[in-house]
Coordinates of C-alpha atoms in Angstrom, one line a residue:
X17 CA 26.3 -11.9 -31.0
X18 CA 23.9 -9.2 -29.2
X19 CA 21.1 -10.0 -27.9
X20 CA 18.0 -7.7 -26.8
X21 CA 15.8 -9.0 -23.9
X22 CA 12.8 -7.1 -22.9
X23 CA 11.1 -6.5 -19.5
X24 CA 7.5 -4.7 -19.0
X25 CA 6.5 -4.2 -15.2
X26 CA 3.6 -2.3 -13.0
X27 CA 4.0 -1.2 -9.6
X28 CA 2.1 0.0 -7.0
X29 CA -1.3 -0.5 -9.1
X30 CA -3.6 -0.2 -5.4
X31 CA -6.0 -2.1 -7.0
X32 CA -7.0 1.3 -9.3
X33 CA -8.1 -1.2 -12.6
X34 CA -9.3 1.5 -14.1
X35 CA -6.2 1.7 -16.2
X36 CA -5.5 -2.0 -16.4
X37 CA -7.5 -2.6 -19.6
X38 CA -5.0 -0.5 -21.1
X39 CA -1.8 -2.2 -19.4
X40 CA -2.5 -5.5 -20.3
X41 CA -3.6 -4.4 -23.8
X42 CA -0.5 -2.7 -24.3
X43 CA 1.5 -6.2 -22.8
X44 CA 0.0 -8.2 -25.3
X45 CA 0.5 -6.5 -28.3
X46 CA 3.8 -6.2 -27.3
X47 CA 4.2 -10.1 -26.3
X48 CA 2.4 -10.8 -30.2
X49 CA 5.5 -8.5 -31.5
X50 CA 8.2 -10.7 -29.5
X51 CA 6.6 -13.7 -30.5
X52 CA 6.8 -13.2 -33.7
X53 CA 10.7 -12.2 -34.2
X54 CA 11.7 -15.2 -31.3
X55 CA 12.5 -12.6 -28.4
X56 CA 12.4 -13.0 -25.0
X57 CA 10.0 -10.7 -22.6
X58 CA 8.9 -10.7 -19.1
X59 CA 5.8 -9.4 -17.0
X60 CA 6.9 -8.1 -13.4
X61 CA 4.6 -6.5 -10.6
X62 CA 7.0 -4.4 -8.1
X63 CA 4.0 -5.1 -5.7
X64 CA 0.9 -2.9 -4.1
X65 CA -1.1 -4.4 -6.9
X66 CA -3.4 -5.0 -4.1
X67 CA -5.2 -2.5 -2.3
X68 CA -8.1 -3.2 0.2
X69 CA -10.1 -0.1 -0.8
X70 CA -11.6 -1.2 -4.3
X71 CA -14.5 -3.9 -3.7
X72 CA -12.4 -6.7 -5.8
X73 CA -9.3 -6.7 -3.1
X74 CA -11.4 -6.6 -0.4
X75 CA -14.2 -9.1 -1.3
X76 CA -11.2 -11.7 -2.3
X77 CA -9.0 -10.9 -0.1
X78 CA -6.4 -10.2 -2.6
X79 CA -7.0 -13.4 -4.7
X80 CA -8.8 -11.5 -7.5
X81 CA -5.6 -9.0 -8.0
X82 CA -3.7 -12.7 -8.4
X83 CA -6.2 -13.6 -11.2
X84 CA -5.9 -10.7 -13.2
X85 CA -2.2 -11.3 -13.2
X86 CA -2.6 -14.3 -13.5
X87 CA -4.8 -13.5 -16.9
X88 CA -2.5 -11.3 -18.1
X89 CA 0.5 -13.7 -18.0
X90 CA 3.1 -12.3 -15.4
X91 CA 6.0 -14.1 -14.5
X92 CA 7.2 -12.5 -11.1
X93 CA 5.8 -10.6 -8.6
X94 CA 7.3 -8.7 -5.5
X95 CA 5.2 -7.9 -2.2
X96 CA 4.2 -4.9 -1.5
X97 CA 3.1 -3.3 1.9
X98 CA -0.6 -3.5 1.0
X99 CA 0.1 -6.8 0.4
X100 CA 2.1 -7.7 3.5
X101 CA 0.6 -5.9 5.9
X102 CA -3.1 -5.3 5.2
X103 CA -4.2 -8.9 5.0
X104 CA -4.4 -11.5 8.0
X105 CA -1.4 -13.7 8.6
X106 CA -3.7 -16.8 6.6
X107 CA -4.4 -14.7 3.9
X108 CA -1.4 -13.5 3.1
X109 CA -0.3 -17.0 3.9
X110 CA -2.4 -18.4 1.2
X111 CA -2.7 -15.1 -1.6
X112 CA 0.0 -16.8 -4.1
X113 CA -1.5 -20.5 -3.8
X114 CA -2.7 -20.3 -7.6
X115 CA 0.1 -18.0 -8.9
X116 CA 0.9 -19.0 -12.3
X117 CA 3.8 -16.5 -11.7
X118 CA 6.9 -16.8 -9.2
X119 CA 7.0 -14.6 -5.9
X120 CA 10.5 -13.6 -4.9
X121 CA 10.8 -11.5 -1.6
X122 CA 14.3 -11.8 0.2
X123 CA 13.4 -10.1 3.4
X124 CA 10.3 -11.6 3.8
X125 CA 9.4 -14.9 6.0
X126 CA 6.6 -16.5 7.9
X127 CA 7.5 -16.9 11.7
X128 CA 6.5 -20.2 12.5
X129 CA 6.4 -24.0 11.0
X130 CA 6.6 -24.0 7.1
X131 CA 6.9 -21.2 4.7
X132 CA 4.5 -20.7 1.9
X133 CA 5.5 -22.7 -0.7
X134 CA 5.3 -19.8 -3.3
X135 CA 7.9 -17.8 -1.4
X136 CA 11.3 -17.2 -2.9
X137 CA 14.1 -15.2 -2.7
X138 CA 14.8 -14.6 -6.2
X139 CA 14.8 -16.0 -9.3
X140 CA 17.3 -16.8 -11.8
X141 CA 15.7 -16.6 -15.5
X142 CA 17.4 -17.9 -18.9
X143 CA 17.0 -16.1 -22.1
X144 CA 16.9 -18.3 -25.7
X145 CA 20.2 -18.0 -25.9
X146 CA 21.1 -19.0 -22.7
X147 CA 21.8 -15.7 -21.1
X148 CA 21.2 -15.6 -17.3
X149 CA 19.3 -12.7 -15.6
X150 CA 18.8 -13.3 -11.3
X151 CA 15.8 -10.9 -9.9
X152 CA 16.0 -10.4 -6.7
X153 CA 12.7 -9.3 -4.9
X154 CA 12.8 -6.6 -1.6
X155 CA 10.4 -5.2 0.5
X156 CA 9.9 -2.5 2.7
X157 CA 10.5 -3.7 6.4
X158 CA 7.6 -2.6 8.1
X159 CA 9.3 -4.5 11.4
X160 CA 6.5 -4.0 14.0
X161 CA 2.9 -4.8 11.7
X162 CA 4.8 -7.9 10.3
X163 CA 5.9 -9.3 13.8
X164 CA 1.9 -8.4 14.9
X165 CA 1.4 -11.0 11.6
X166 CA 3.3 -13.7 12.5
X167 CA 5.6 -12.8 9.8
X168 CA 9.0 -11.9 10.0
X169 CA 11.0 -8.3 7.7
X170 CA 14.7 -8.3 7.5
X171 CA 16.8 -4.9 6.8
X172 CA 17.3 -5.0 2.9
X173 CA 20.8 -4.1 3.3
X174 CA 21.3 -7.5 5.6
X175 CA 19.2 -9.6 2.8
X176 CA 21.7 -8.4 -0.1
X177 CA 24.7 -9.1 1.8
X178 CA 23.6 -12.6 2.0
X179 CA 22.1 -12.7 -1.3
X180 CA 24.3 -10.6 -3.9
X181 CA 27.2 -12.9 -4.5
X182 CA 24.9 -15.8 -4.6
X183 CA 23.2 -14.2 -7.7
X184 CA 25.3 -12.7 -9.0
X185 CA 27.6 -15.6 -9.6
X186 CA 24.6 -17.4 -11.1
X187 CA 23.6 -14.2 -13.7
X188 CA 25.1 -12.7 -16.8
X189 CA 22.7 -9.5 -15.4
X190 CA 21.4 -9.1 -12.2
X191 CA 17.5 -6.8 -11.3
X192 CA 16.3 -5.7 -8.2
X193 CA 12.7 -5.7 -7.7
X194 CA 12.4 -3.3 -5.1
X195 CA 9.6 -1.9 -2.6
X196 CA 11.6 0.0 -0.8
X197 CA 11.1 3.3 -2.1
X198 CA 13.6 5.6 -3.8
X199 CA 16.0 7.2 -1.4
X200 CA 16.7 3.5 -0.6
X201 CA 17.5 2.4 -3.9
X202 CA 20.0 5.2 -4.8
X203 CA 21.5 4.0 -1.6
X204 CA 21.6 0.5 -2.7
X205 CA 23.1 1.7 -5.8
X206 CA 25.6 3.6 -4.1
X207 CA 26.5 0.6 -1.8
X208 CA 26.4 -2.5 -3.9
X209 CA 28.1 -3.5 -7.6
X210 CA 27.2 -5.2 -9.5
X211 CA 22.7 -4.4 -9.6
X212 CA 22.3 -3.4 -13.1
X213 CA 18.5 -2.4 -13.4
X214 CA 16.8 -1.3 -9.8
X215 CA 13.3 -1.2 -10.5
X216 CA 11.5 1.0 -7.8
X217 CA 8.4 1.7 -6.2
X218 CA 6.8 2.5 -2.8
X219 CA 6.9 6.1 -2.9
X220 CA 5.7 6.0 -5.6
X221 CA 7.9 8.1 -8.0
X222 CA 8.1 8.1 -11.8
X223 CA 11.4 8.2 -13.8
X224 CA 9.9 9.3 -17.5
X225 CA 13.5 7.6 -18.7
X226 CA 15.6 6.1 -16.6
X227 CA 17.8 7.3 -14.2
X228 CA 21.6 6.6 -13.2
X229 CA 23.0 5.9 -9.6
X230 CA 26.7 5.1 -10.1
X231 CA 26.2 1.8 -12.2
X232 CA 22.5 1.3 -11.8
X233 CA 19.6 2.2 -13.9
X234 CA 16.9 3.1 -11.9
X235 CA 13.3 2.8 -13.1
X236 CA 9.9 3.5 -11.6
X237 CA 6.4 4.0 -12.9
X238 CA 4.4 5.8 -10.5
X239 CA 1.1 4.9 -9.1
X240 CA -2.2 3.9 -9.9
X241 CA -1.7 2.4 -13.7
X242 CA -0.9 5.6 -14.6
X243 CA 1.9 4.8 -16.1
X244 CA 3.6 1.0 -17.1
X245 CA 7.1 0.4 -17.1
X246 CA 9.6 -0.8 -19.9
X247 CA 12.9 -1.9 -19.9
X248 CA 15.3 -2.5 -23.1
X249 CA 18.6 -4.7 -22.0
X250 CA 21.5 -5.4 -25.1
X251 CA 23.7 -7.9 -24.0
X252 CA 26.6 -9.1 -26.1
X253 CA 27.4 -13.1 -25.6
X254 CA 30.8 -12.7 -27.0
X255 CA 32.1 -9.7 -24.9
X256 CA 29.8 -11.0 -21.5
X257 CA 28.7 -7.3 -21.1
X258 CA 25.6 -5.3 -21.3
X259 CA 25.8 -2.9 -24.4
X260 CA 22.8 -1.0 -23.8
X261 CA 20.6 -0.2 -20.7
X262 CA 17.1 1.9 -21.5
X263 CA 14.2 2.7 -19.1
X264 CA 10.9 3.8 -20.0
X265 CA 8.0 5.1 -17.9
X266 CA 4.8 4.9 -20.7
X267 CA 1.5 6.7 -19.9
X268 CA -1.3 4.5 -20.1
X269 CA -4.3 6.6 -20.4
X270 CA -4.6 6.8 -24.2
X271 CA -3.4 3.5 -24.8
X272 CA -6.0 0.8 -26.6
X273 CA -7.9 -1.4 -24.4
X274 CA -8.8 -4.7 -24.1
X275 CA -12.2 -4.9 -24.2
X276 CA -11.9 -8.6 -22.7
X277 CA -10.4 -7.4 -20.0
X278 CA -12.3 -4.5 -19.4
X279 CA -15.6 -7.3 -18.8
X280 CA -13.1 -9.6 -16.8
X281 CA -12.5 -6.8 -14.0
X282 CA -16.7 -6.0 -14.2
X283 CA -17.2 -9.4 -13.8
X284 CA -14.9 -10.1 -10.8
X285 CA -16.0 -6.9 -9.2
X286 CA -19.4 -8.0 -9.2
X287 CA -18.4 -11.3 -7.7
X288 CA -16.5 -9.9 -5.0
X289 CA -19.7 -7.6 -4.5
X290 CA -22.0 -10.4 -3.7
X291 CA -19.3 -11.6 -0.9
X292 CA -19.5 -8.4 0.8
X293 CA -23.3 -8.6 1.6
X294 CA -23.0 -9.9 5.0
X295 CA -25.5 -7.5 6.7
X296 CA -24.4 -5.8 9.6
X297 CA -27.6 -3.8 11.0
X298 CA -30.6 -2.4 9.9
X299 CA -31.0 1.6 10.5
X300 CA -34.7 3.0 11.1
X301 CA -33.3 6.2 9.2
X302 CA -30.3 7.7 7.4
X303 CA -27.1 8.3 8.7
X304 CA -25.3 11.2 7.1
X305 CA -21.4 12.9 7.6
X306 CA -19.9 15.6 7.0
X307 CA -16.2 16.0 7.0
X308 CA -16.3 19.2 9.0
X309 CA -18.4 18.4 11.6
X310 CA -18.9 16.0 14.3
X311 CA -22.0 13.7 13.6
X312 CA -23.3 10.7 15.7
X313 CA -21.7 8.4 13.5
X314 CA -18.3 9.7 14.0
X315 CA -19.2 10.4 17.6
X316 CA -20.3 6.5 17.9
X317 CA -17.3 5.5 15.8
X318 CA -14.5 6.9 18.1
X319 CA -16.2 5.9 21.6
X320 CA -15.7 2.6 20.0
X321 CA -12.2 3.3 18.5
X322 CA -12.4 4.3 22.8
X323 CA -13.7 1.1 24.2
X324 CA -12.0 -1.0 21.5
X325 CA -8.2 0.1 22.6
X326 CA -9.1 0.5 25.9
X327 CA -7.7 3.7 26.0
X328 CA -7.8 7.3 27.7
X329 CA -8.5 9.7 25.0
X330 CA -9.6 8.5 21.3
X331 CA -8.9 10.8 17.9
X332 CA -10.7 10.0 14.9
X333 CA -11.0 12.1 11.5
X334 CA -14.3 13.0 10.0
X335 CA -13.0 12.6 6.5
X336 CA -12.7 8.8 7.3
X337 CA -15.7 8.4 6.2
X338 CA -16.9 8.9 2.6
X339 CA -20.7 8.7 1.9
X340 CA -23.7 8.8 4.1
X341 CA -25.8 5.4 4.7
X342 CA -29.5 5.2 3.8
X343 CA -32.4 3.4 6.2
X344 CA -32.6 -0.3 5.8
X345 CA -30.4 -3.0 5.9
X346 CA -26.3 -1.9 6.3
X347 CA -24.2 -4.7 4.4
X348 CA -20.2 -5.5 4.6
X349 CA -20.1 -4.0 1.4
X350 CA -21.4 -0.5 2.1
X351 CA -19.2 -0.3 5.3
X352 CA -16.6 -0.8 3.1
X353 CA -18.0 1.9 0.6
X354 CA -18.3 4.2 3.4
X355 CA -14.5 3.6 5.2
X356 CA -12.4 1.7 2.4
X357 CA -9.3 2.4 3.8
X358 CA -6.6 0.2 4.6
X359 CA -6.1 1.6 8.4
X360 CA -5.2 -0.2 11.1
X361 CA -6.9 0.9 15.1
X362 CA -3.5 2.2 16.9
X363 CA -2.9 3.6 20.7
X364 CA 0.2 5.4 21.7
X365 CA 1.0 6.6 25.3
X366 CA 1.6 10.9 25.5
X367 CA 2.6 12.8 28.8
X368 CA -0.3 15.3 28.9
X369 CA 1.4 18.4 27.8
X370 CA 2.3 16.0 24.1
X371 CA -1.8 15.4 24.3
X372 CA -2.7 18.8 24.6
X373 CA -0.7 20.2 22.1
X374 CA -2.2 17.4 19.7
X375 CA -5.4 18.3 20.4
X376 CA -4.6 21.9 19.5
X377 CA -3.0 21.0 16.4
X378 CA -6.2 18.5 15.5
X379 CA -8.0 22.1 15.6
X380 CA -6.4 24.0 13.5
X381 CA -8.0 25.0 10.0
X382 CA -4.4 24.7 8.5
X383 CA -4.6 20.6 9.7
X384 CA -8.1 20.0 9.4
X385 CA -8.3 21.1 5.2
X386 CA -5.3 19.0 4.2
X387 CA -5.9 16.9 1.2
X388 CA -3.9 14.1 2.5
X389 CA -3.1 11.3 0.0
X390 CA -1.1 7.9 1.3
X391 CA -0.4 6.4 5.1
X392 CA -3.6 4.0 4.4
X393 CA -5.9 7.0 3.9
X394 CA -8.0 6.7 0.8
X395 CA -10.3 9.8 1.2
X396 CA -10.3 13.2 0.0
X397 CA -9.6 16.0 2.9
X398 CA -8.8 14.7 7.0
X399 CA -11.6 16.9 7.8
X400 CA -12.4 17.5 11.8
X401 CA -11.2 15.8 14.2
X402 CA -13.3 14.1 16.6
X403 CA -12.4 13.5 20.0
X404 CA -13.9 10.7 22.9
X405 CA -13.0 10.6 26.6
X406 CA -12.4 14.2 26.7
X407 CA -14.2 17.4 26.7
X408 CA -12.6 20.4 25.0
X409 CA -13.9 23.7 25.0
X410 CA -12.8 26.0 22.4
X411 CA -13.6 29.2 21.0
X412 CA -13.4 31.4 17.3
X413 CA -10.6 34.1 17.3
X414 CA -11.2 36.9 14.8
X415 CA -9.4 35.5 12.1
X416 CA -11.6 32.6 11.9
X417 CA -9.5 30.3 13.6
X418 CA -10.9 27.3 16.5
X419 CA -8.4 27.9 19.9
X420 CA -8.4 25.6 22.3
X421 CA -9.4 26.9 25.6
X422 CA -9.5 24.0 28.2
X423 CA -9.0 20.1 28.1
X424 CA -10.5 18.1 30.8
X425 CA -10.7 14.1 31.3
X426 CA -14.4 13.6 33.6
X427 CA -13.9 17.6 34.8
X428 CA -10.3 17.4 35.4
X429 CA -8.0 19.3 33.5
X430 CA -5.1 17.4 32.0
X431 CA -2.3 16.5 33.8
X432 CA 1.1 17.7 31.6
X433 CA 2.8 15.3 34.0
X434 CA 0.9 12.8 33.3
X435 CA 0.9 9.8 31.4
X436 CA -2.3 9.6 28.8
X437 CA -3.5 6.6 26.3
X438 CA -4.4 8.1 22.9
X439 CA -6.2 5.8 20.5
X440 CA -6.1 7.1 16.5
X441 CA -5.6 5.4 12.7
X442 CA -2.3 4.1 12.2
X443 CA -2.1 6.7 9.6
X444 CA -1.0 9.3 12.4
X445 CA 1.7 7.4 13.3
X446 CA 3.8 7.8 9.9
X447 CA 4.4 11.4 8.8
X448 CA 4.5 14.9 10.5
X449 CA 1.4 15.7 10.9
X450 CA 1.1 14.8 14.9
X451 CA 4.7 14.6 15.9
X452 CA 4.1 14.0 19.3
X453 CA 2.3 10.7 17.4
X454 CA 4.9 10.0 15.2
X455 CA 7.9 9.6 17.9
X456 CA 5.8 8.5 20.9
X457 CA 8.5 5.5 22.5
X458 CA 5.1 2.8 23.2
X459 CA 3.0 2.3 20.3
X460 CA 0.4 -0.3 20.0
X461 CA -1.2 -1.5 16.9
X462 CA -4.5 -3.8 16.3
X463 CA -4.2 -5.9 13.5
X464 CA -6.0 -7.4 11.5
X465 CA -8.7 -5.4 12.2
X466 CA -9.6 -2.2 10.2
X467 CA -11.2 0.9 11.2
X468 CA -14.3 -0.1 9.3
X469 CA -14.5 -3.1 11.5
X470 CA -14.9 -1.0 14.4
X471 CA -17.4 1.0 12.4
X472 CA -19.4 -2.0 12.0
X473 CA -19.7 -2.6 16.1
X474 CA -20.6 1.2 16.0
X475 CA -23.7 0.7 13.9
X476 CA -24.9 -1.9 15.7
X477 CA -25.6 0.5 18.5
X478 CA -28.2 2.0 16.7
X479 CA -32.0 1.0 16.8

């Protein structure tokens, strides 16, 4: 007897709800259609659903995104980064309290005392006809944020080979839920029997149909809502075998909405709005940016990015912030309007000839322009980079181009011998952009806060 068992997931949503009207439409047409011929289905977020940069995630602290899975009827979730990592230890301590949905994360624990009750490992679900399926949630091990947390990442690898046997001698068919992004989960296919479905995210990749990695189906859905993900499983009870595997990546932009749902996300927004109006200052007249320029408010923002770290040099870019500020009260909310990204403060220690050639890279055109998307960074363009505890003289060549001249620290040109603090974002840390960033041995990184908490001490300087 065959038997067809259904599984619908989103990953790596970042809080853009602009396309969940259409997801959760889509879900509940297709749970009516399951219903009615006595099928078995299940809801799964590969995590990132939440995403500090839209109003709802921050002014809840993640709680709304639970709600609207909540509302929509999930039954398992994964953690994502944004999840893990963006929040304070308590928050993310407490997100799941009200899950009506289980969390399974097996490389993912809180430091000290007791764990959050709604943390497990995996999950081991039962089809109508008795057929056993063990998810196993996986995260990606961002080692040095989590221990900042309180929390504790273990290697994936080391979390399967505890976990693998376990699960698989409980399951007919056995899922990964994984966070990891994909070069890790053709690896896991590579390494490990016996994962029948890997779903992916993270880096956010899209397989339209399924792909193969030895005996695994991989899956993944993108970002954003842009697309949902669906999964068709055949397994025969007589033979003990899966018959059929199929994977589906479904665009999500023409789908039907649910209008319900479109007024539940307006609604919550609009709650989570009226948290954020803690005012922070009241400006006697407008502050406005521009991406390729230094203004006072980027100027004030990296002498406290400066004094905040404690550092030697700070490095801040223009395109950090996204909208001018008007005179009159300043609110939570439009500091997060202004700088809703997800960035962390961060200090790294350079010998001076690694700081100079930063700050020559940080003026070139070919950096500045880049229409960088990811690493926290929720703008448009990384714009100029502004600089504090420094003074650079530079001058046009004739093609246009800024050249660095002369660095000095309080008159002094920099030492290349020497050893130099540089606070930036976090963001310049990950990626290629600043190498000498990148691979610098002694990182520091200041958590919870977020850049636009430092903006907020910024604005207070002003009259």
């Amino acid at each position: 007897m065959k038997e067809k068992l259904f599984f619908y997931y989103t990953s790596d949503l970042h809080s853009h709800f602009e396309n969940w009207p259409q997801i959760v439409g889509y879900f509940k047409r297709k749970k009516d259609q399951h219903n009615r011929k006595g099928e078995n289905f299940w809801l799964m977020d590969n995590g990132d659903h939440v995403d500090r940069f839209h109003p709802i995630a921050e002014g809840l602290m993640g709680k709304g995104n639970v709600e609207l899975l909540n509302q929509a009827g999930y039954h398992l979730a994964n953690l994502g980064n944004n999840e893990g990592i963006t929040l304070s230890s308590e928050d993310l301590y407490t997100l799941y309290d009200q899950a009506n949905f289980e969390v399974i994360c097996a490389n993912l624990s809180y430091g000290e005392g007791d764990q959050p009750n709604w943390l497990k490992s995996y999950e081991i679900l039962t089809s109508n006809k008795g057929t056993k399926i063990g998810v196993i949630g996986l995260t990606a091990p961002f080692k040095t944020f989590y221990r900042q947390l309180g929390w504790e990442v273990e290697a994936p690898y080391d979390s399967l080979d505890e976990l693998l046997n376990e699960v698989r001698e409980q399951s007919d068919i056995v899922i990964l839920l994984s966070h990891l992004g994909i070069n890790d989960d053709e690896e896991i296919a590579r390494r490990y029997e016996g994962i029948d479905v890997i779903i992916g995210g993270h880096t956010h990749h899209l397989f339209q149909n399924g792909e193969y990695t030895e005996n695994s189906l991989l899956t993944a859905a993108g970002k954003h809502g842009t697309h949902l993900g669906e999964i068709l499983l055949e397994w025969d009870n007589e033979q003990k075998k899966l018959m059929k595997k199929e994977a589906y990546a479904i665009p999500t932009e023409n789908l039907r909405k649910d209008e319900k749902v479109t007024q539940d996300v307006q609604v919550m927004r609009e709650r989570a709005i009226d948290l954020l109006q803690t005012p922070v200052t009241k400006l006697t007249k407008p502050l406005y940016i521009g991406w390729f320029q230094e203004t006072s408010l980027m100027s004030r923002l990296t002498i406290e990015l400066q004094k905040w770290t404690n550092s030697d040099v700070a490095m801040l870019n223009a395109g950090i912030l996204l909208d001018h500020l008007g005179e009159g009260e300043v609110t939570y909310q439009d500091v997060h309007r202004i700088c809703p990204h997800p960035m962390n403060p961060c200090k790294v220690e350079l010998k001076g000839d690694e700081l100079l050639e930063v700050i020559r890279v940080a003026h070139t055109r070919k950096l500045t322009e880049i229409r960088l998307k990811g690493f926290g960074f929720r703008g448009e363009v990384i714009g100029k980079m502004v600089f504090a505890g420094v003074e650079i003289e530079t001058k046009k060549s004739q093609d246009g181009e800024e050249r660095v001249v002369r660095v000095t620290k309080n008159g002094v040109p920099i030492d290349q011998e020497k050893y130099y603090t540089l606070s930036t974002a976090d963001t310049f840390t990950f990626g290629r952009l600043f190498p000498e960033i990148a691979y610098a041995p002694n990182k520091a990184y200041y958590m919870p806060e977020l850049l636009r908490d430092l903006l907020s001490e910024a604005l207070k300087t002003y009259e």
